[in-house]
Structure formats: C-alpha cells, structure tokens
Amino acid sequence: DAKTTQPPSMDCAEGRAANLPCNHSTISGNEYVYWYRQIHSQGPQYIIHGLKNNETNEMASLIITEDRKSSTLILPHATLRDTAVYYCIVSFSGTYKYIFGTGTRLKVLA
Amino acid sequence: EAGVAQSPRYKIIEKRQSVAFWCNPISGHATLYWYQQILGQGPKLLIQFQNNGVVDDSQLPKDRFSAERLKGVDSTLKIQPAKLEDSAVYLCASSSRLAIHPDTQYFGPGTRLTVL
C-alpha cells in the first residue's frame, strides 16, 4: 500500500499558486519524498524530491514540515498545462522502488 | 537525450490472445521497470530489472505475464493468454544508479492495452 495520503482532486485558478498537500505520517528517517505528475495519455513526469529541507527547481517548490510527516508541492503560477494528476511518493534511498497512490487530480481553470 | 521509448502505443486484442510490449530505456540506464496502470489508479510495479537480472517480480502474475531483458538494454513484456482485467496502460521506466539523483525514474509514454 502507498504510504502517502492526498486529496483526490483540487481546482486552481490560472496564474495563481497551486498548493498540493501530501500526508506521509509514517515516513522514516531515510525516506525521500518524491513528486511526479501525469498529464493525460502520458507517462509520469518527475517534478522534484527532498529529504528534509525545502527544495526549489524550475518547475516547483517542495515544502516539508519539520517533523517530515507532511509536505506541500507548490506550483507558483499555475497554467492550463499544469492540469494533471500529481503523485506524492515516499521511497527509501537506494531501493529505487516507488509505490504510487491514487494522486491528486489538479484542474487549472481559465 | 532521447527518452524512454515504448511500442506499440495502442493495442486491442481479444481475450485469450497473446500480446507483447517493447521498451527501450534511456541510454546507459541499468535499471528498468514495468508498471501496470489501471484506469483511475496509480501505476503498480510489475517487475524491476538491474541490467539483465530481475530485482523484484513479486507483483508479476507469473502464470500469464513474462518479461525479459536479455542484453541488459531493451525489454519485452508479454501477456499470454490475456484476460479482460489486463486492460490497462503498461508503462516502462528507467533509472541510473550513477546519476546525481539515482532514485529518479524516467517514464515512457506507455502502451494502452484493451482486451475485448
């Protein structure tokens, strides 16, 4: 079973920040948090990952709480092309294994 | 850099027929994964290869599914005979332990299988 819990769906207005939460209350010390997204009819695409520090790249920011039991993916200025299913995954470093949940279906509205 | 290639993109067969899917990972990626994604669900790992050896096939229905990666590069996933419940998207992914982020997996576009 997946070790993460995400809301099934969210809406966001175009141009606004999209904040996608993820609960991973049973995460262990050497497990990373990964975020992927899957646009319709495509394979999942890597977005970002982190261990305990906040991370930012050209696509998004990842905020991990101090106790590491939850995280938030932030898309700072959502566009219509960000409409997708977003998956939060926890994975032991070095196991190279993912267990996907059902993700959050984000719909960006014009 | 070319991504993960998969073919065919779509396949329609009747139950009890056989089908095969092909995957070519990113060049140099030693780890290759096959996932099954049923409509409305997240991908489920079927089998993981490291070079040409199987690392994990615990979720592979071995009575009907088989996979091989003979030369440690491209891979084939076969279903024989197919059942209605095998209708799904079959995703291939690859990763490299030599990469800066070795756990990051790169996915192909998938093969959508419909079993009638």
CSV table of C-alpha atoms in Angstrom, one decimal, chain A:
chain,number,residue,atom,x,y,z
A,1,ASP,CA,0.0,0.0,0.0
A,2,ALA,CA,1.0,3.6,-0.6
A,3,LYS,CA,2.5,5.4,2.4
A,4,THR,CA,1.0,8.7,1.4
A,5,THR,CA,-2.4,10.3,1.5
A,6,GLN,CA,-3.5,13.0,-0.9
A,7,PRO,CA,-6.8,14.7,-1.6
A,8,PRO,CA,-8.4,13.2,-4.7
A,9,SER,CA,-9.0,16.5,-6.5
A,10,MET,CA,-8.3,20.2,-6.4
A,11,ASP,CA,-9.0,23.2,-8.6
A,12,CYS,CA,-6.8,26.3,-9.1
A,13,ALA,CA,-7.3,29.5,-11.0
A,14,GLU,CA,-4.8,30.1,-13.8
A,15,GLY,CA,-2.0,32.4,-12.7
A,16,ARG,CA,-2.5,31.6,-9.0
A,17,ALA,CA,-0.3,29.3,-6.9
A,18,ALA,CA,-1.4,25.7,-6.6
A,19,ASN,CA,-0.6,24.1,-3.2
A,20,LEU,CA,-0.9,20.4,-3.3
A,21,PRO,CA,-0.7,18.7,0.2
A,22,CYS,CA,0.5,15.2,1.0
A,23,ASN,CA,0.4,13.3,4.3
A,24,HIS,CA,3.2,10.8,5.0
A,25,SER,CA,2.9,10.4,8.7
A,26,THR,CA,4.8,7.0,8.8
A,27,ILE,CA,7.8,8.2,6.9
A,28,SER,CA,11.2,7.0,8.2
A,29,GLY,CA,14.4,8.9,8.5
A,30,ASN,CA,16.0,7.8,5.2
A,31,GLU,CA,12.9,8.0,3.0
A,32,TYR,CA,12.7,10.7,0.4
A,33,VAL,CA,9.6,12.5,-0.7
A,34,TYR,CA,9.1,12.4,-4.5
A,35,TRP,CA,6.6,14.3,-6.6
A,36,TYR,CA,5.6,13.2,-10.1
A,37,ARG,CA,2.8,14.4,-12.3
A,38,GLN,CA,0.9,12.6,-15.1
A,39,ILE,CA,-0.7,14.6,-17.9
A,40,HIS,CA,-3.4,12.8,-19.8
A,41,SER,CA,-2.2,10.0,-22.0
A,42,GLN,CA,1.5,10.4,-20.9
A,43,GLY,CA,3.8,8.7,-18.5
A,44,PRO,CA,4.5,10.2,-15.1
A,45,GLN,CA,7.0,13.1,-15.2
A,46,TYR,CA,9.5,13.8,-12.4
A,47,ILE,CA,8.9,17.2,-10.7
A,48,ILE,CA,11.0,17.4,-7.5
A,49,HIS,CA,12.1,15.5,-4.5
A,50,GLY,CA,13.5,16.2,-1.0
A,51,LEU,CA,14.6,14.6,2.3
A,52,LYS,CA,14.0,17.2,5.0
A,53,ASN,CA,15.0,20.6,3.6
A,54,ASN,CA,12.7,22.7,1.4
A,55,GLU,CA,13.6,22.4,-2.3
A,56,THR,CA,13.0,24.5,-5.4
A,57,ASN,CA,13.6,24.0,-9.0
A,58,GLU,CA,12.4,25.5,-12.3
A,59,MET,CA,9.1,23.6,-12.0
A,60,ALA,CA,8.0,23.8,-8.4
A,61,SER,CA,8.9,24.2,-4.7
A,62,LEU,CA,8.6,21.5,-2.1
A,63,ILE,CA,7.9,22.4,1.5
A,64,ILE,CA,8.5,19.6,4.0
A,65,THR,CA,7.3,20.1,7.6
A,66,GLU,CA,9.9,19.9,10.3
A,67,ASP,CA,8.6,16.5,11.6
A,68,ARG,CA,8.5,15.3,8.0
A,69,LYS,CA,5.0,13.9,8.3
A,70,SER,CA,3.6,16.1,5.6
A,71,SER,CA,4.7,18.1,2.6
A,72,THR,CA,3.3,20.6,0.1
A,73,LEU,CA,4.1,20.9,-3.6
A,74,ILE,CA,3.8,24.5,-4.8
A,75,LEU,CA,3.3,25.4,-8.4
A,76,PRO,CA,3.9,29.2,-8.1
A,77,HIS,CA,1.9,30.4,-11.2
A,78,ALA,CA,-0.3,27.6,-12.4
A,79,THR,CA,-1.1,27.4,-16.1
A,80,LEU,CA,-3.7,25.3,-18.0
A,81,ARG,CA,-0.8,22.9,-19.0
A,82,ASP,CA,-0.4,22.1,-15.3
A,83,THR,CA,-3.7,20.3,-15.3
A,84,ALA,CA,-2.7,16.7,-14.4
A,85,VAL,CA,-2.7,14.0,-11.7
A,86,TYR,CA,0.0,14.7,-9.1
A,87,TYR,CA,1.6,11.8,-7.2
A,88,CYS,CA,3.4,12.1,-3.9
A,89,ILE,CA,5.7,9.1,-3.2
A,90,VAL,CA,8.0,8.2,-0.3
A,91,SER,CA,10.9,6.0,-1.2
A,92,PHE,CA,13.9,4.6,0.6
A,93,SER,CA,17.1,6.0,-1.0
A,94,GLY,CA,18.8,3.2,-2.8
A,95,THR,CA,15.8,0.9,-3.1
A,96,TYR,CA,14.7,2.6,-6.4
A,97,LYS,CA,11.2,1.5,-5.7
A,98,TYR,CA,8.0,3.6,-5.9
A,99,ILE,CA,4.6,2.7,-4.6
A,100,PHE,CA,2.1,5.1,-6.2
A,101,GLY,CA,-1.2,6.1,-4.6
A,102,THR,CA,-4.1,7.5,-6.5
A,103,GLY,CA,-2.7,11.0,-6.5
A,104,THR,CA,-4.5,14.4,-6.7
A,105,ARG,CA,-6.2,15.5,-9.9
A,106,LEU,CA,-5.4,19.2,-10.3
A,107,LYS,CA,-7.6,21.1,-12.6
A,108,VAL,CA,-6.4,24.6,-13.6
A,109,LEU,CA,-9.3,26.9,-14.5
A,110,ALA,CA,-9.1,29.7,-17.0
